[in-house]
Amino acid sequence: MSICTDVVSLKIMAHIYQRHDSHTVFKKMVKSLAEDVPHIDWAGIYLYENSELKLVAASDDENDLKWECNGELKFPITNCLGEEIGIIIVRSLEAVAFDINDVLTLEDVAKAIGEEIFTN
């Protein structure tokens, strides 16, 4: 399962480190996760806006699978000061979809987003 996640994360990291704008990175990230990783059915990125989480990118804007998913992972996005500025969420219709390698890989992606895109 995690090989697909690793391959997609390499593509995402390339966009991050090439300094593409955040909107482009976010859109490509959620699309790639949902389309290229078989066990991820929905992906979204939320950022804090006036202390409220706001969805800024989603693989499917009309259906976030919130009530239908059987598996969900959340990864905080923190800036260089260690402040949580957002969250990445991936959801699966499968009950046992994710393994430790998925977790570690997506944690690295969340960390890179916070450190590279939201540097102060």
Coordinates of N, CA and C in Angstrom, one line a residue:
M1 N 0.8 -1.2 0.0 CA 0.0 0.0 0.0 C 0.8 1.3 0.0
S2 N 1.9 1.3 0.8 CA 2.6 2.5 1.0 C 3.5 2.9 -0.2
I3 N 3.8 2.0 -1.1 CA 4.7 2.4 -2.2 C 4.0 3.5 -3.1
C4 N 2.7 3.4 -3.3 CA 2.0 4.4 -4.0 C 2.1 5.7 -3.3
T5 N 1.9 5.7 -2.0 CA 2.0 6.9 -1.2 C 3.4 7.5 -1.3
D6 N 4.4 6.7 -1.3 CA 5.8 7.2 -1.4 C 6.0 7.9 -2.7
V7 N 5.6 7.3 -3.8 CA 5.8 7.8 -5.1 C 5.0 9.2 -5.3
V8 N 3.8 9.2 -4.8 CA 3.0 10.5 -4.9 C 3.7 11.5 -4.0
S9 N 4.2 11.2 -2.8 CA 4.8 12.2 -2.0 C 6.1 12.7 -2.6
L10 N 6.8 11.9 -3.3 CA 8.0 12.5 -4.0 C 7.6 13.6 -5.0
K11 N 6.5 13.3 -5.8 CA 6.0 14.3 -6.7 C 5.6 15.6 -6.0
I12 N 4.9 15.4 -4.8 CA 4.4 16.5 -4.0 C 5.6 17.3 -3.5
M13 N 6.6 16.6 -3.0 CA 7.8 17.3 -2.4 C 8.5 18.1 -3.5
A14 N 8.5 17.6 -4.7 CA 9.2 18.3 -5.8 C 8.5 19.6 -6.1
H15 N 7.1 19.6 -6.0 CA 6.4 20.9 -6.2 C 6.7 21.8 -5.0
I16 N 6.7 21.3 -3.8 CA 7.0 22.1 -2.7 C 8.4 22.8 -2.8
Y17 N 9.4 22.0 -3.0 CA 10.8 22.5 -3.1 C 11.1 23.3 -4.3
Q18 N 10.3 23.2 -5.3 CA 10.4 24.0 -6.5 C 9.8 25.4 -6.3
R19 N 9.3 25.6 -5.1 CA 8.7 26.9 -4.7 C 7.5 27.3 -5.6
H20 N 6.6 26.3 -6.0 CA 5.4 26.6 -6.6 C 4.5 27.3 -5.6
D21 N 3.5 28.1 -6.0 CA 2.7 28.8 -5.1 C 1.8 27.8 -4.3
S22 N 1.4 28.1 -3.1 CA 0.7 27.2 -2.2 C -0.6 26.7 -2.8
H23 N -1.3 27.5 -3.5 CA -2.6 27.0 -4.1 C -2.3 25.9 -5.1
T24 N -1.3 26.0 -6.0 CA -0.9 25.0 -6.9 C -0.5 23.7 -6.3
V25 N 0.4 23.9 -5.2 CA 0.9 22.7 -4.5 C -0.3 22.0 -3.9
F26 N -1.2 22.7 -3.2 CA -2.3 22.1 -2.5 C -3.2 21.3 -3.5
K27 N -3.6 22.0 -4.6 CA -4.5 21.3 -5.6 C -3.8 20.1 -6.2
K28 N -2.6 20.1 -6.5 CA -1.9 19.0 -7.1 C -1.8 17.9 -6.0
M29 N -1.5 18.3 -4.8 CA -1.4 17.3 -3.7 C -2.6 16.5 -3.5
V30 N -3.7 17.1 -3.3 CA -5.0 16.4 -3.0 C -5.4 15.6 -4.2
K31 N -5.2 16.1 -5.4 CA -5.6 15.4 -6.6 C -4.8 14.1 -6.7
S32 N -3.4 14.3 -6.6 CA -2.5 13.1 -6.7 C -2.8 12.1 -5.7
L33 N -3.1 12.5 -4.4 CA -3.3 11.5 -3.4 C -4.6 10.7 -3.7
A34 N -5.6 11.4 -4.1 CA -6.9 10.7 -4.3 C -6.9 9.8 -5.6
E35 N -6.2 10.3 -6.6 CA -6.2 9.6 -7.9 C -5.1 8.5 -8.0
D36 N -4.0 8.7 -7.4 CA -2.8 7.9 -7.6 C -2.5 6.9 -6.5
V37 N -3.2 7.1 -5.3 CA -3.0 6.2 -4.2 C -4.4 5.4 -4.1
P38 N -4.4 4.1 -4.4 CA -5.6 3.4 -4.5 C -6.5 3.4 -3.2
H39 N -5.8 3.4 -2.0 CA -6.5 3.4 -0.8 C -6.9 4.7 -0.2
I40 N -6.6 5.8 -0.9 CA -7.1 7.1 -0.5 C -8.2 7.6 -1.4
D41 N -9.4 7.7 -0.8 CA -10.6 8.1 -1.6 C -10.9 9.6 -1.5
W42 N -10.3 10.3 -0.6 CA -10.5 11.7 -0.4 C -9.3 12.3 0.3
A43 N -8.9 13.5 -0.1 CA -7.9 14.3 0.6 C -8.2 15.7 0.6
G44 N -7.9 16.4 1.7 CA -8.2 17.8 1.8 C -7.2 18.5 2.7
I45 N -7.0 19.8 2.4 CA -6.2 20.6 3.2 C -7.0 21.8 3.8
Y46 N -6.9 21.9 5.1 CA -7.6 23.0 5.8 C -6.6 23.9 6.4
L47 N -6.8 25.2 6.4 CA -5.9 26.2 7.0 C -6.7 27.0 8.0
Y48 N -6.1 27.5 9.0 CA -6.8 28.3 10.0 C -6.9 29.7 9.4
E49 N -8.1 30.2 9.5 CA -8.5 31.6 9.1 C -9.3 32.2 10.2
N50 N -8.8 33.2 10.9 CA -9.5 33.7 12.1 C -9.8 32.7 13.1
S51 N -8.9 31.8 13.4 CA -9.0 30.7 14.4 C -10.1 29.6 14.0
E52 N -10.6 29.6 12.8 CA -11.5 28.6 12.2 C -10.8 27.9 11.1
L53 N -11.0 26.6 11.0 CA -10.4 25.8 9.9 C -11.3 26.0 8.7
K54 N -10.6 26.4 7.6 CA -11.2 26.6 6.3 C -10.6 25.6 5.2
L55 N -11.5 24.9 4.5 CA -11.0 24.0 3.5 C -10.5 24.9 2.3
V56 N -9.2 24.6 2.0 CA -8.6 25.4 0.9 C -8.3 24.5 -0.4
A57 N -8.3 23.2 -0.2 CA -8.1 22.3 -1.3 C -8.7 21.0 -1.0
A58 N -9.4 20.4 -2.0 CA -10.0 19.0 -1.8 C -10.0 18.3 -3.1
S59 N -9.8 17.0 -2.9 CA -9.8 16.1 -4.1 C -11.2 16.0 -4.7
D60 N -12.3 16.2 -3.9 CA -13.6 16.3 -4.4 C -14.4 17.3 -3.5
D61 N -14.6 18.5 -4.1 CA -15.2 19.6 -3.3 C -16.6 19.3 -2.9
E62 N -17.3 18.4 -3.6 CA -18.8 18.2 -3.2 C -19.0 17.0 -2.3
N63 N -18.0 16.1 -2.2 CA -18.2 15.0 -1.3 C -16.9 14.7 -0.5
D64 N -16.9 15.0 0.7 CA -15.6 14.8 1.5 C -15.6 13.5 2.3
L65 N -16.6 12.6 2.1 CA -16.7 11.3 2.7 C -16.7 11.3 4.2
K66 N -17.0 12.5 4.8 CA -16.9 12.6 6.2 C -17.7 11.5 6.9
W67 N -18.9 11.2 6.5 CA -19.7 10.2 7.2 C -19.6 8.8 6.6
E68 N -19.0 8.7 5.4 CA -18.9 7.4 4.8 C -17.6 6.7 4.9
C69 N -16.6 7.4 5.4 CA -15.2 6.8 5.4 C -15.1 5.9 6.6
N70 N -14.2 4.9 6.4 CA -13.9 3.9 7.5 C -12.5 4.1 8.0
G71 N -11.7 4.9 7.3 CA -10.4 5.2 7.8 C -10.1 6.7 7.5
E72 N -9.4 7.3 8.5 CA -9.1 8.7 8.3 C -7.7 9.0 9.1
L73 N -6.9 9.8 8.4 CA -5.6 10.2 9.0 C -5.6 11.7 9.0
K74 N -5.1 12.4 10.0 CA -5.0 13.8 10.1 C -3.5 14.2 10.4
F75 N -3.0 15.2 9.7 CA -1.6 15.6 9.9 C -1.6 17.1 10.1
P76 N -1.1 17.6 11.2 CA -1.0 19.0 11.4 C 0.0 19.6 10.6
I77 N -0.2 20.8 10.1 CA 0.7 21.6 9.4 C 1.2 22.7 10.3
T78 N 2.5 22.8 10.6 CA 3.0 23.8 11.5 C 4.0 24.7 10.8
N79 N 4.0 25.9 11.2 CA 5.0 26.9 10.6 C 6.3 26.7 11.3
C80 N 7.3 27.6 10.9 CA 8.6 27.5 11.4 C 8.7 27.8 12.9
L81 N 7.7 28.5 13.4 CA 7.6 28.8 14.9 C 6.9 27.7 15.7
G82 N 6.5 26.6 15.0 CA 5.9 25.5 15.7 C 4.4 25.7 15.9
E83 N 3.8 26.8 15.3 CA 2.4 27.0 15.5 C 1.6 26.2 14.4
E84 N 0.5 25.6 14.9 CA -0.3 24.9 14.0 C -1.1 25.8 13.1
I85 N -0.9 25.7 11.8 CA -1.6 26.7 10.9 C -2.6 26.0 10.0
G86 N -2.7 24.7 10.1 CA -3.6 23.9 9.2 C -3.5 22.4 9.5
I87 N -4.2 21.7 8.6 CA -4.2 20.2 8.8 C -4.5 19.6 7.4
I88 N -3.8 18.4 7.2 CA -4.1 17.6 6.0 C -4.9 16.4 6.5
I89 N -6.0 16.1 5.8 CA -6.8 15.0 6.1 C -6.9 14.1 4.9
V90 N -6.7 12.8 5.1 CA -6.9 11.8 4.0 C -7.9 10.8 4.6
R91 N -8.9 10.4 3.7 CA -9.9 9.4 4.1 C -10.0 8.3 3.1
S92 N -10.4 7.1 3.7 CA -10.5 5.9 2.9 C -11.8 5.2 3.2
L93 N -12.4 4.6 2.2 CA -13.6 3.8 2.4 C -13.3 2.5 3.0
E94 N -12.0 2.1 2.9 CA -11.5 0.8 3.5 C -11.3 1.0 5.0
A95 N -11.6 -0.1 5.7 CA -11.5 0.0 7.2 C -10.1 -0.1 7.6
V96 N -9.3 -0.9 7.0 CA -7.8 -1.0 7.4 C -7.0 -0.6 6.1
A97 N -6.9 0.7 5.9 CA -6.3 1.1 4.6 C -4.9 1.6 4.8
F98 N -4.5 2.2 5.9 CA -3.3 2.8 6.1 C -2.3 2.0 6.9
D99 N -1.0 2.1 6.6 CA 0.0 1.5 7.4 C 1.0 2.6 7.9
I100 N 2.0 2.1 8.7 CA 2.9 3.1 9.3 C 3.7 3.9 8.3
N101 N 4.0 3.3 7.1 CA 4.7 4.0 6.1 C 3.9 5.1 5.5
D102 N 2.6 4.9 5.4 CA 1.7 6.0 4.9 C 1.7 7.2 5.9
V103 N 1.7 6.8 7.2 CA 1.7 7.9 8.3 C 3.0 8.6 8.2
L104 N 4.1 7.9 8.2 CA 5.4 8.6 8.2 C 5.6 9.5 6.9
T105 N 5.2 9.0 5.8 CA 5.4 9.7 4.5 C 4.5 11.0 4.5
L106 N 3.3 10.9 5.0 CA 2.4 12.0 5.0 C 2.8 13.0 6.1
E107 N 3.3 12.6 7.2 CA 3.9 13.5 8.2 C 5.0 14.3 7.6
D108 N 5.8 13.7 6.8 CA 6.9 14.4 6.1 C 6.4 15.5 5.2
V109 N 5.4 15.1 4.4 CA 4.7 16.1 3.5 C 4.2 17.3 4.3
A110 N 3.4 17.0 5.4 CA 2.9 18.1 6.2 C 4.0 19.0 6.7
K111 N 5.1 18.4 7.2 CA 6.2 19.1 7.7 C 6.8 20.0 6.7
A112 N 7.0 19.5 5.5 CA 7.6 20.2 4.4 C 6.7 21.4 3.9
I113 N 5.4 21.2 3.9 CA 4.5 22.3 3.6 C 4.6 23.4 4.6
G114 N 4.6 23.1 5.9 CA 4.8 24.1 6.9 C 6.1 24.8 6.9
E115 N 7.2 24.1 6.6 CA 8.5 24.7 6.7 C 8.8 25.5 5.4
E116 N 8.4 25.0 4.3 CA 8.8 25.6 3.0 C 7.8 26.6 2.4
I117 N 6.5 26.3 2.6 CA 5.5 27.2 2.0 C 5.2 28.3 3.0
F118 N 5.2 28.0 4.3 CA 4.8 29.0 5.3 C 5.9 29.4 6.2
T119 N 7.0 29.8 5.5 CA 8.2 30.3 6.3 C 7.9 31.8 6.7
N120 N 8.3 32.1 7.9 CA 8.1 33.5 8.3 C 9.4 34.3 8.2

